[in-house]
Every structure is written in C-alpha cells, then in structure tokens.
CSV table of C-alpha atoms in Angstrom, one decimal:
chain,number,residue,atom,x,y,z
A,1,MET,CA,0.0,0.0,0.0
A,2,ILE,CA,2.8,2.3,1.0
A,3,LYS,CA,4.8,1.6,-2.0
A,4,LYS,CA,1.8,2.0,-4.4
A,5,LEU,CA,1.1,5.5,-2.9
A,6,ALA,CA,4.7,6.5,-3.3
A,7,TRP,CA,4.5,5.4,-7.0
A,8,LEU,CA,1.3,7.5,-7.5
A,9,LEU,CA,2.9,10.5,-5.7
A,10,MET,CA,6.0,10.2,-7.9
A,11,CYS,CA,3.9,10.2,-11.1
A,12,LEU,CA,2.1,13.5,-9.9
A,13,PHE,CA,4.9,15.5,-8.7
A,14,LEU,CA,7.7,14.2,-10.9
A,15,LEU,CA,10.4,13.8,-8.4
A,16,VAL,CA,10.3,11.3,-5.5
A,17,SER,CA,12.8,9.3,-3.6
A,18,CYS,CA,11.8,6.4,-1.3
A,19,GLY,CA,13.1,3.4,0.6
A,20,GLY,CA,15.8,0.9,-0.8
A,21,GLY,CA,17.9,3.7,-2.3
A,22,THR,CA,15.1,4.6,-4.9
A,23,ASP,CA,15.7,7.4,-7.5
A,24,MET,CA,12.7,8.4,-9.5
A,25,ALA,CA,11.7,11.3,-11.8
A,26,SER,CA,9.8,12.1,-14.9
A,27,ASN,CA,11.4,12.5,-18.3
A,28,GLY,CA,8.5,14.2,-20.1
A,29,VAL,CA,8.0,11.4,-22.7
A,30,GLY,CA,5.5,12.4,-25.6
A,31,SER,CA,2.5,10.6,-26.7
A,32,GLY,CA,2.6,7.3,-28.9
A,33,GLY,CA,1.6,3.8,-28.9
A,34,THR,CA,-1.4,2.2,-27.3
A,35,GLY,CA,-2.2,-0.1,-24.5
A,36,SER,CA,0.3,-1.5,-21.8
A,37,TYR,CA,3.1,-4.0,-21.7
A,38,THR,CA,4.9,-5.5,-18.6
A,39,SER,CA,7.3,-8.3,-18.0
A,40,GLY,CA,8.3,-10.0,-14.8
A,41,PRO,CA,7.3,-12.8,-12.4
A,42,VAL,CA,3.8,-13.5,-11.6
A,43,SER,CA,3.3,-12.2,-8.1
A,44,GLY,CA,-0.6,-12.8,-7.7
A,45,LEU,CA,-3.3,-15.1,-9.1
A,46,GLY,CA,-6.8,-14.4,-10.1
A,47,SER,CA,-6.3,-13.8,-13.0
A,48,ILE,CA,-2.6,-12.9,-12.8
A,49,ILE,CA,-0.9,-9.9,-11.0
A,50,VAL,CA,2.3,-8.8,-12.5
A,51,ASN,CA,4.3,-5.6,-11.4
A,52,GLY,CA,1.2,-4.3,-9.5
A,53,VAL,CA,-1.2,-4.9,-12.3
A,54,ARG,CA,-4.1,-7.3,-12.1
A,55,TYR,CA,-4.5,-8.6,-15.7
A,56,ASP,CA,-7.8,-10.1,-16.7
A,57,VAL,CA,-6.6,-13.1,-18.9
A,58,GLU,CA,-10.0,-14.7,-19.6
A,59,SER,CA,-9.8,-13.5,-23.3
A,60,ALA,CA,-6.2,-13.5,-23.7
A,61,ASP,CA,-4.0,-15.6,-26.0
A,62,VAL,CA,-1.6,-17.5,-23.7
A,63,THR,CA,1.4,-19.1,-25.2
A,64,ASP,CA,4.9,-20.3,-24.3
A,65,GLU,CA,8.1,-18.6,-25.5
A,66,ASP,CA,7.9,-20.6,-28.8
A,67,GLY,CA,4.3,-19.6,-29.6
A,68,ALA,CA,2.6,-22.9,-28.5
A,69,ALA,CA,-0.6,-22.7,-26.7
A,70,PHE,CA,-0.3,-22.5,-23.0
A,71,SER,CA,-3.3,-23.3,-20.5
A,72,ARG,CA,-4.6,-20.4,-18.7
A,73,ASN,CA,-4.9,-22.5,-15.6
A,74,GLY,CA,-1.3,-23.4,-15.9
A,75,LEU,CA,-0.2,-19.7,-15.1
A,76,LYS,CA,1.4,-20.0,-11.6
A,77,LEU,CA,3.2,-18.0,-9.0
A,78,GLY,CA,6.8,-17.0,-10.0
A,79,MET,CA,6.4,-17.9,-13.7
A,80,PHE,CA,8.1,-15.3,-15.8
A,81,VAL,CA,5.7,-13.6,-18.3
A,82,GLU,CA,5.3,-10.9,-20.8
A,83,VAL,CA,2.0,-9.4,-21.0
A,84,GLU,CA,0.4,-7.0,-23.5
A,85,GLY,CA,-3.0,-5.5,-22.8
A,86,SER,CA,-5.3,-2.6,-22.6
A,87,GLY,CA,-4.5,0.6,-20.7
A,88,ILE,CA,-3.9,0.4,-17.1
A,89,THR,CA,-6.7,1.7,-14.6
A,90,ALA,CA,-5.4,2.8,-11.3
A,91,GLY,CA,-6.7,0.7,-8.4
A,92,SER,CA,-8.3,2.3,-5.3
A,93,GLY,CA,-7.0,2.0,-1.9
A,94,ALA,CA,-5.1,-1.3,-1.4
A,95,GLU,CA,-6.4,-2.7,-4.7
A,96,ALA,CA,-4.0,-3.4,-7.5
A,97,ASP,CA,-4.1,-1.5,-10.8
A,98,SER,CA,-6.0,-3.5,-13.6
A,99,SER,CA,-6.0,-4.3,-17.2
A,100,THR,CA,-7.4,-6.7,-19.6
A,101,ALA,CA,-4.6,-8.9,-21.1
A,102,THR,CA,-4.6,-9.5,-25.0
A,103,LEU,CA,-1.7,-11.7,-25.0
A,104,VAL,CA,0.4,-13.5,-22.1
A,105,ARG,CA,3.8,-15.2,-23.1
A,106,VAL,CA,5.3,-17.5,-20.5
A,107,SER,CA,9.0,-18.2,-20.5
A,108,SER,CA,11.2,-20.8,-18.6
A,109,ASP,CA,15.0,-20.8,-18.9
A,110,PHE,CA,16.3,-24.0,-17.7
A,111,ILE,CA,15.3,-27.6,-17.4
A,112,GLY,CA,17.6,-30.2,-16.4
A,113,PRO,CA,19.2,-32.0,-13.4
A,114,ALA,CA,19.8,-30.0,-10.2
A,115,THR,CA,23.2,-30.2,-8.5
A,116,ASP,CA,24.9,-28.8,-5.5
A,117,VAL,CA,21.6,-28.8,-3.4
A,118,VAL,CA,22.2,-28.3,0.2
A,119,SER,CA,19.5,-27.7,2.9
A,120,GLY,CA,19.5,-24.1,3.9
A,121,GLN,CA,21.8,-23.0,0.9
A,122,THR,CA,20.4,-20.1,-1.1
A,123,TRP,CA,21.7,-21.4,-4.4
A,124,PHE,CA,22.1,-24.6,-6.4
A,125,LYS,CA,23.2,-25.5,-10.0
A,126,VAL,CA,21.6,-26.6,-13.3
A,127,TRP,CA,23.8,-27.1,-16.3
A,128,GLY,CA,26.6,-25.7,-14.2
A,129,ARG,CA,24.8,-22.4,-13.9
A,130,THR,CA,24.3,-20.9,-10.4
A,131,ILE,CA,20.8,-20.5,-9.6
A,132,ASN,CA,20.1,-18.0,-6.8
A,133,LEU,CA,17.3,-18.1,-4.5
A,134,ASP,CA,15.4,-15.4,-2.4
A,135,SER,CA,12.6,-15.1,-0.1
A,136,LYS,CA,10.0,-15.0,-2.9
A,137,THR,CA,11.3,-18.0,-5.0
A,138,VAL,CA,8.4,-20.5,-5.4
A,139,ILE,CA,9.6,-24.1,-5.1
A,140,VAL,CA,7.2,-26.9,-6.1
A,141,GLY,CA,8.3,-30.4,-5.3
A,142,ASN,CA,11.3,-31.8,-3.3
A,143,LEU,CA,14.3,-30.0,-4.5
A,144,SER,CA,17.4,-32.3,-4.1
A,145,SER,CA,20.5,-33.2,-6.1
A,146,GLY,CA,19.7,-35.2,-9.2
A,147,VAL,CA,16.1,-34.3,-9.8
A,148,VAL,CA,15.1,-32.6,-13.0
A,149,VAL,CA,13.8,-29.1,-12.6
A,150,SER,CA,12.2,-26.3,-14.6
A,151,VAL,CA,13.4,-23.0,-13.7
A,152,HIS,CA,11.8,-19.6,-14.2
A,153,GLY,CA,13.7,-16.3,-13.3
A,154,LEU,CA,15.6,-13.2,-13.9
A,155,LEU,CA,18.6,-13.4,-16.1
A,156,ALA,CA,21.8,-11.3,-15.7
A,157,SER,CA,25.0,-11.4,-17.7
A,158,ASP,CA,26.7,-13.5,-15.1
A,159,GLY,CA,23.9,-14.3,-12.6
A,160,TYR,CA,20.5,-15.7,-12.2
A,161,THR,CA,17.8,-15.4,-9.5
A,162,ALA,CA,15.0,-18.0,-9.7
A,163,THR,CA,11.5,-16.9,-9.2
A,164,ARG,CA,9.9,-20.4,-9.6
A,165,ILE,CA,11.4,-23.9,-9.5
A,166,GLU,CA,9.3,-26.9,-10.2
A,167,VAL,CA,10.6,-30.5,-9.9
A,168,VAL,CA,9.4,-32.4,-13.2
A,169,SER,CA,9.2,-36.0,-14.0
A,170,THR,CA,9.5,-36.6,-17.7
A,171,PRO,CA,10.2,-33.5,-19.6
A,172,PRO,CA,10.3,-33.8,-23.4
A,173,TYR,CA,13.6,-31.9,-23.7
A,174,TRP,CA,16.1,-30.2,-21.5
A,175,LYS,CA,16.7,-26.4,-21.9
A,176,VAL,CA,19.6,-23.9,-20.9
A,177,THR,CA,19.4,-20.2,-21.5
A,178,GLY,CA,22.6,-18.0,-21.7
A,179,ARG,CA,24.9,-15.7,-23.7
A,180,VAL,CA,26.7,-17.2,-26.6
A,181,ALA,CA,30.7,-17.3,-26.4
A,182,GLY,CA,33.3,-18.9,-28.5
A,183,TRP,CA,31.1,-19.3,-31.6
A,184,GLN,CA,33.0,-21.3,-34.2
A,185,PRO,CA,31.0,-21.0,-37.5
A,186,MET,CA,32.9,-23.7,-39.3
A,187,LEU,CA,32.4,-26.4,-36.7
A,188,ARG,CA,29.1,-24.8,-35.6
A,189,ARG,CA,30.1,-24.9,-32.0
A,190,PHE,CA,29.6,-22.3,-29.1
A,191,ASN,CA,29.6,-22.1,-25.4
A,192,LEU,CA,26.9,-21.4,-22.8
A,193,GLY,CA,28.8,-21.0,-19.5
A,194,LEU,CA,30.9,-24.1,-19.1
A,195,LYS,CA,29.2,-26.2,-21.6
A,196,THR,CA,29.9,-26.6,-25.4
A,197,PHE,CA,27.1,-27.1,-27.9
A,198,GLU,CA,27.1,-28.1,-31.5
A,199,LEU,CA,24.4,-27.3,-34.0
A,200,PRO,CA,23.6,-30.3,-36.5
A,201,PRO,CA,23.9,-29.4,-40.2
A,202,SER,CA,20.1,-29.7,-40.6
A,203,LEU,CA,19.4,-26.9,-38.0
A,204,ALA,CA,19.3,-23.4,-39.2
A,205,ILE,CA,21.2,-20.7,-37.5
A,206,PRO,CA,18.8,-18.0,-36.3
A,207,SER,CA,19.3,-14.5,-37.7
A,208,GLY,CA,21.4,-12.4,-35.4
A,209,PHE,CA,23.0,-15.5,-33.7
A,210,GLY,CA,26.7,-15.0,-32.7
A,211,ASP,CA,28.9,-14.1,-29.7
A,212,GLY,CA,27.0,-12.1,-27.2
A,213,ALA,CA,23.5,-13.2,-28.3
A,214,VAL,CA,21.2,-14.6,-25.9
A,215,VAL,CA,19.7,-18.0,-26.6
A,216,ARG,CA,17.6,-20.7,-25.5
A,217,VAL,CA,18.8,-24.2,-26.4
A,218,LYS,CA,16.8,-27.3,-26.1
A,219,VAL,CA,18.4,-30.9,-25.9
A,220,ASP,CA,16.6,-34.1,-26.5
A,221,ALA,CA,16.0,-35.5,-23.0
A,222,ALA,CA,15.4,-39.1,-24.2
A,223,THR,CA,18.6,-39.5,-26.1
A,224,TYR,CA,20.9,-37.4,-24.0
A,225,GLY,CA,19.8,-38.3,-20.5
A,226,LEU,CA,21.2,-37.9,-17.1
A,227,LEU,CA,23.8,-40.7,-17.5
A,228,VAL,CA,24.9,-39.8,-21.0
A,229,LEU,CA,25.0,-35.9,-21.1
A,230,PRO,CA,27.9,-35.2,-18.7
A,231,PHE,CA,30.2,-37.3,-20.8
A,232,LEU,CA,29.6,-35.6,-24.1
A,233,SER,CA,32.3,-33.0,-25.1
A,234,GLU,CA,29.8,-31.2,-27.4
A,235,ILE,CA,26.1,-31.5,-26.8
A,236,PRO,CA,24.0,-31.9,-29.9
A,237,VAL,CA,21.4,-29.2,-30.1
A,238,GLN,CA,17.7,-30.2,-30.8
A,239,SER,CA,16.5,-26.5,-31.4
A,240,ILE,CA,17.7,-23.1,-30.7
A,241,SER,CA,16.1,-19.6,-30.6
A,242,LEU,CA,17.2,-16.0,-29.6
A,243,VAL,CA,15.7,-14.7,-26.5
A,244,SER,CA,13.6,-11.9,-27.8
A,245,THR,CA,10.9,-9.6,-26.4
A,246,ARG,CA,7.4,-8.7,-27.7
A,247,ALA,CA,7.9,-5.0,-26.5
A,248,SER,CA,7.2,-2.7,-29.3
A,249,ASN,CA,5.0,0.4,-28.7
A,250,ALA,CA,2.9,1.0,-25.5
A,251,VAL,CA,1.6,4.0,-23.7
A,252,SER,CA,2.3,2.3,-20.3
A,253,ALA,CA,5.0,-0.1,-19.6
A,254,ARG,CA,6.5,-1.9,-16.5
A,255,LEU,CA,9.3,-4.0,-16.1
A,256,LYS,CA,10.6,-5.8,-12.9
A,257,GLY,CA,13.8,-7.7,-13.3
A,258,VAL,CA,17.6,-7.2,-13.1
A,259,VAL,CA,20.1,-5.2,-15.1
A,260,ALA,CA,21.5,-7.6,-17.6
A,261,SER,CA,24.1,-5.4,-19.5
A,262,ALA,CA,26.5,-2.7,-19.2
A,263,VAL,CA,25.2,0.8,-18.8
A,264,VAL,CA,26.0,2.9,-21.9
A,265,ASN,CA,24.7,6.5,-22.3
A,266,GLY,CA,22.0,5.9,-19.7
A,267,ARG,CA,20.8,2.6,-21.6
A,268,PHE,CA,20.9,-0.8,-20.2
A,269,GLU,CA,19.0,-4.2,-20.7
A,270,VAL,CA,16.0,-5.6,-18.3
A,271,ASN,CA,14.1,-8.8,-19.4
A,272,GLY,CA,15.5,-8.5,-22.9
A,273,VAL,CA,14.3,-4.9,-23.2
A,274,THR,CA,16.3,-1.8,-23.8
A,275,VAL,CA,15.7,0.9,-21.1
A,276,ASP,CA,16.6,4.4,-21.5
A,277,VAL,CA,16.9,6.1,-18.0
A,278,SER,CA,18.9,9.2,-19.4
A,279,ALA,CA,16.3,11.6,-18.7
A,280,VAL,CA,15.5,10.3,-15.2
A,281,SER,CA,16.9,13.0,-13.1
A,282,GLY,CA,18.8,12.3,-9.9
A,283,LEU,CA,19.3,8.6,-10.9
A,284,ASN,CA,22.8,7.5,-9.7
A,285,LEU,CA,24.1,5.3,-12.8
A,286,SER,CA,26.8,3.7,-10.9
A,287,THR,CA,24.3,1.7,-8.9
A,288,LEU,CA,23.0,0.0,-12.1
A,289,VAL,CA,25.4,-2.9,-12.2
A,290,ASP,CA,24.9,-6.3,-13.7
A,291,GLY,CA,22.4,-8.2,-11.5
A,292,GLN,CA,21.1,-5.3,-9.7
A,293,ARG,CA,17.3,-5.5,-9.2
A,294,VAL,CA,15.1,-2.8,-10.7
A,295,GLU,CA,11.6,-1.7,-11.5
A,296,VAL,CA,11.0,0.7,-14.3
A,297,ARG,CA,8.1,2.4,-15.7
A,298,GLY,CA,7.6,4.5,-18.6
A,299,ARG,CA,6.3,4.0,-22.2
A,300,ILE,CA,7.9,1.9,-25.0
A,301,VAL,CA,8.9,3.8,-28.1
A,302,ASN,CA,10.0,1.4,-31.0
A,303,GLY,CA,11.0,-1.3,-28.7
A,304,VAL,CA,12.9,0.9,-26.2
A,305,LEU,CA,11.3,1.5,-22.8
A,306,VAL,CA,11.8,5.3,-22.1
A,307,ALA,CA,11.7,5.3,-18.5
A,308,THR,CA,9.8,8.0,-16.5
A,309,THR,CA,10.7,6.3,-13.1
A,310,ALA,CA,13.3,3.9,-12.0
A,311,GLN,CA,13.4,2.2,-8.7
A,312,ILE,CA,16.5,0.3,-7.4
A,313,GLU,CA,15.4,-2.7,-5.1
A,314,ASP,CA,17.3,-4.5,-2.3
A,315,ASP,CA,16.7,-7.6,-0.4
A,316,ASP,CA,14.3,-5.7,2.0
A,317,ASP,CA,12.1,-4.6,-1.0
A,318,VAL,CA,11.9,-8.3,-2.1
A,319,ASP,CA,11.1,-9.5,1.3
A,320,ALA,CA,8.2,-7.0,1.7
A,321,ARG,CA,6.7,-7.6,-1.7
A,322,GLU,CA,3.3,-8.8,-1.3
A,323,VAL,CA,1.7,-12.0,-2.6
A,324,GLU,CA,-1.9,-11.9,-3.6
A,325,LEU,CA,-4.4,-14.6,-4.3
A,326,HIS,CA,-8.0,-14.5,-5.4
A,327,GLY,CA,-10.1,-17.7,-5.6
A,328,TYR,CA,-12.1,-20.4,-3.9
A,329,ALA,CA,-10.7,-21.8,-0.6
A,330,SER,CA,-10.2,-25.6,-0.2
A,331,ILE,CA,-9.9,-26.6,3.3
A,332,VAL,CA,-6.8,-28.7,4.3
A,333,SER,CA,-7.0,-28.1,8.0
A,334,SER,CA,-8.2,-25.7,10.7
A,335,SER,CA,-5.2,-23.4,9.9
A,336,LEU,CA,-4.4,-24.4,6.3
A,337,ILE,CA,-6.3,-23.8,3.1
A,338,THR,CA,-5.4,-24.0,-0.5
A,339,VAL,CA,-6.3,-21.2,-2.9
A,340,ARG,CA,-5.4,-21.2,-6.7
A,341,GLY,CA,-3.2,-24.3,-5.9
A,342,VAL,CA,-1.3,-22.5,-3.2
A,343,GLN,CA,-1.1,-23.7,0.3
A,344,VAL,CA,-1.9,-20.8,2.7
A,345,ALA,CA,-1.2,-21.0,6.5
A,346,TYR,CA,-3.1,-18.7,8.7
A,347,ALA,CA,-3.8,-17.7,12.3
A,348,PRO,CA,-7.4,-16.2,13.3
A,349,SER,CA,-5.8,-12.9,13.6
A,350,ALA,CA,-5.4,-12.9,9.7
A,351,LEU,CA,-9.2,-13.3,9.3
A,352,TYR,CA,-10.7,-9.9,8.0
A,353,GLY,CA,-14.4,-9.8,8.9
A,354,LEU,CA,-14.6,-13.6,9.0
A,355,VAL,CA,-15.3,-16.0,11.9
A,356,GLY,CA,-13.7,-18.7,9.9
A,357,VAL,CA,-13.0,-20.0,6.4
A,358,THR,CA,-15.4,-22.6,4.8
A,359,GLU,CA,-15.0,-24.8,1.8
A,360,GLY,CA,-15.6,-22.9,-1.6
A,361,LEU,CA,-15.6,-19.6,0.1
A,362,CYS,CA,-14.5,-16.9,-2.4
A,363,VAL,CA,-11.6,-15.1,-0.7
A,364,GLU,CA,-8.7,-12.7,-1.1
A,365,VAL,CA,-5.4,-13.7,0.4
A,366,ARG,CA,-2.5,-11.5,1.1
A,367,GLY,CA,1.0,-12.5,2.6
A,368,THR,CA,4.6,-11.5,2.4
A,369,GLU,CA,6.5,-14.6,3.8
A,370,TYR,CA,6.7,-18.5,3.3
A,371,ASN,CA,7.1,-20.7,6.2
A,372,SER,CA,9.6,-23.7,6.2
A,373,SER,CA,7.1,-25.8,4.4
A,374,ARG,CA,6.8,-23.3,1.5
A,375,GLN,CA,3.3,-22.3,2.5
A,376,LEU,CA,2.2,-18.7,2.1
A,377,ILE,CA,1.7,-17.2,5.6
A,378,ALA,CA,-1.4,-15.0,5.4
A,379,THR,CA,-1.4,-11.5,6.7
A,380,ARG,CA,-5.1,-11.0,5.6
A,381,ILE,CA,-7.9,-13.3,4.4
A,382,LYS,CA,-11.1,-11.7,3.5
A,383,GLN,CA,-14.3,-12.6,1.5
A,384,GLU,CA,-14.9,-11.5,-2.0
A,385,SER,CA,-18.1,-11.5,-3.9
A,386,ASN,CA,-16.8,-12.8,-7.2
A,387,CYS,CA,-14.4,-15.4,-8.0
A,388,ARG,CA,-15.1,-15.7,-11.7
A,389,LEU,CA,-11.7,-14.7,-12.8
C-alpha cells in the first residue's frame, strides 16, 4: 500500500525518492503507442498480477516462448511472463491496478538435473549455472540433487535469480539459456557457460546469432539423458532460438527484473528490453550494475522503454513484496487452506471480517512470507463477492 502510494505521488509530482535507495523522476515522454506492456514474475493469481497490475486473462491468447498454446490454468506464481493488454486503470485503496490482457507469453530458462543442492543454502546449479534463491522464490516439489527441475527467473549477464522452481518427472527436452561465447562457424560450435554445444547441419542458424547473443537451447532428453549428457564433449542441439521480447510500442510499460548489460549512455537491458533512463533526473547510474534488481516504468517507443521512473530494489524490498491470491478456498485443516493451488497457512488474527473459512468460500489472500514448508503465511484473508476470474 505504501509503495503504491509512493509510485502515484511520484507520477504526480515528477520527483520522489523512497526506501531501498530509490531514485525516481519524470522525463516528459511524448505521446505514441497504445495499451500496456509488462514483464516480470507473476506475484499474484486471479487472474494474474504482474508488477502491480491485475490482468484479466479470460480472453487473452496465452503461449509459451515458442508460440505454442499454454493453458490459462497453468499460469502459476513465480512464472516469468510478458503481458500485452489494454490501458492500465489505477486501483483504489489497497487494490491493484488493473488491465485486460490480450496476450500472455510464459518463458522458462532452464530444464535439467539440479546439482549442489544443500539444505538451507540459497543457491544450487543447473547445467553448471548457479541459480540463486530469494525469499520469494516459489519451489514446487522436493528439490534435491539429481532431480530434474524447470526454472523461471531473472537473467543477468553473469547471474541468475530463480522466481519459480518446479520438479518435473519426464520433460520432453532439457533447456538452457545464456549468452553465446566462443562461436566457431566452421564447426558450428559455441559455449554457454561451461558447456559446449554443437548445431547439427540440418538445424538453421537463427538470424542475429553469434557471440553475445542470448539464446535458449533445447536438448533431446530421451537421447541425451542424465547418465549420458555429462560425458559428451559437444552437446548436440535439438532446437535453438534467440531470447526476444514482444515489446514494441505502448503508452504504459512496467518491467521488474535485473540489469543484464553494461550501462552505456543511460541505456541498459532488463528482461531483454532496452531501457533508457537518461532523462530520469537524480538517478545514480553507478548503482545500475549487472544483476542489480530494478523496477522501471515509462512508455515503449520502437522497442525501447523510455523510463519515467526507475526504482532500485534491495533484499528488503523483495522480502516486503506482497503475494496476492483471489479464488475459492479448499480446506486442508483448521489453519491451512489452498487457494489457486497455493497452500496458505493462517492464524485467526489474519481473518478480516470472517469468523472462519469454509469450503468453497471466495476469498482474497495476502501475505509476504513463506514458512519452512513453503506455505504462504497469510497476513489477511477476506471474503470476496466474485471469484469468476
């Protein structure tokens, strides 16, 4: 609530600075574009909430990163998404802003065996890549070394922070995402991190491919399984695509992610989108280093987000970020319910105007922390009149 008011005041008065080392200002972007665009992890369900906007996805076209149909019911907390939609309507009070989504694109970055998993440790590895965890990382299943996981998150040049980790049993392929290095055109080989990949002669090389390009590579899981893959010097590629963004032109745009490139003339990359903060007054560009969490808002002009505001986030900001659920309650026990597939632990003090929670009750749930069982700890549960979304 406090952060939302801060954003609104910022937009009205053009210059605001608030907690977590935030620098914000207006840059006077002119008109152009239509609708809204946002990218970042899903922080709420019913339909989905991304970067403070509750998007109605009932009529949206939902796909994966390759354009294949993706079930609306499959949209889960922590999944990384891009959303295109109508203009954003400001919410009242503690309510989120709202919009109607026309397209939602879901993207995961890694599928493969987890390694170096240690209880209490805030990182593990997939494909030799260090995957960092934070207080909002959603973990589904028993994460342990050797299990195959699907990972969504925030990609930086040299780092990665997971927003959702899901243990999967029989994926059709393994996947790795990263920046190409050591491209050898004659041999059709390149490196992603510590692994070397080889493009078969029958596989077309994507336009724009080369050193520095960010790509997603899929490897056939059946042929190159857990026991075979580590011993291959060059890993054959099943398919490859450049990591791209759908950002084009939009009146309102919001990104939440990490700085993923060097800052040059006030420009850097977040979630695959070029961000221009050169007109944001008072912003210390030296703080915008690789891996730094940021939230930026503005308008997209010809694929570039021209920022009106930029907020630098720290661990306290991440910890305080609210998770919001809207849906029907399923009773697990006297202090545990499930809403939208998420287990929610609660005490009577969290009930807002309710004596108790009954099976099938339409509720709104809010919380900022997970317990050791990865259950959301509710800070507020209240009844809602409509759970159709």
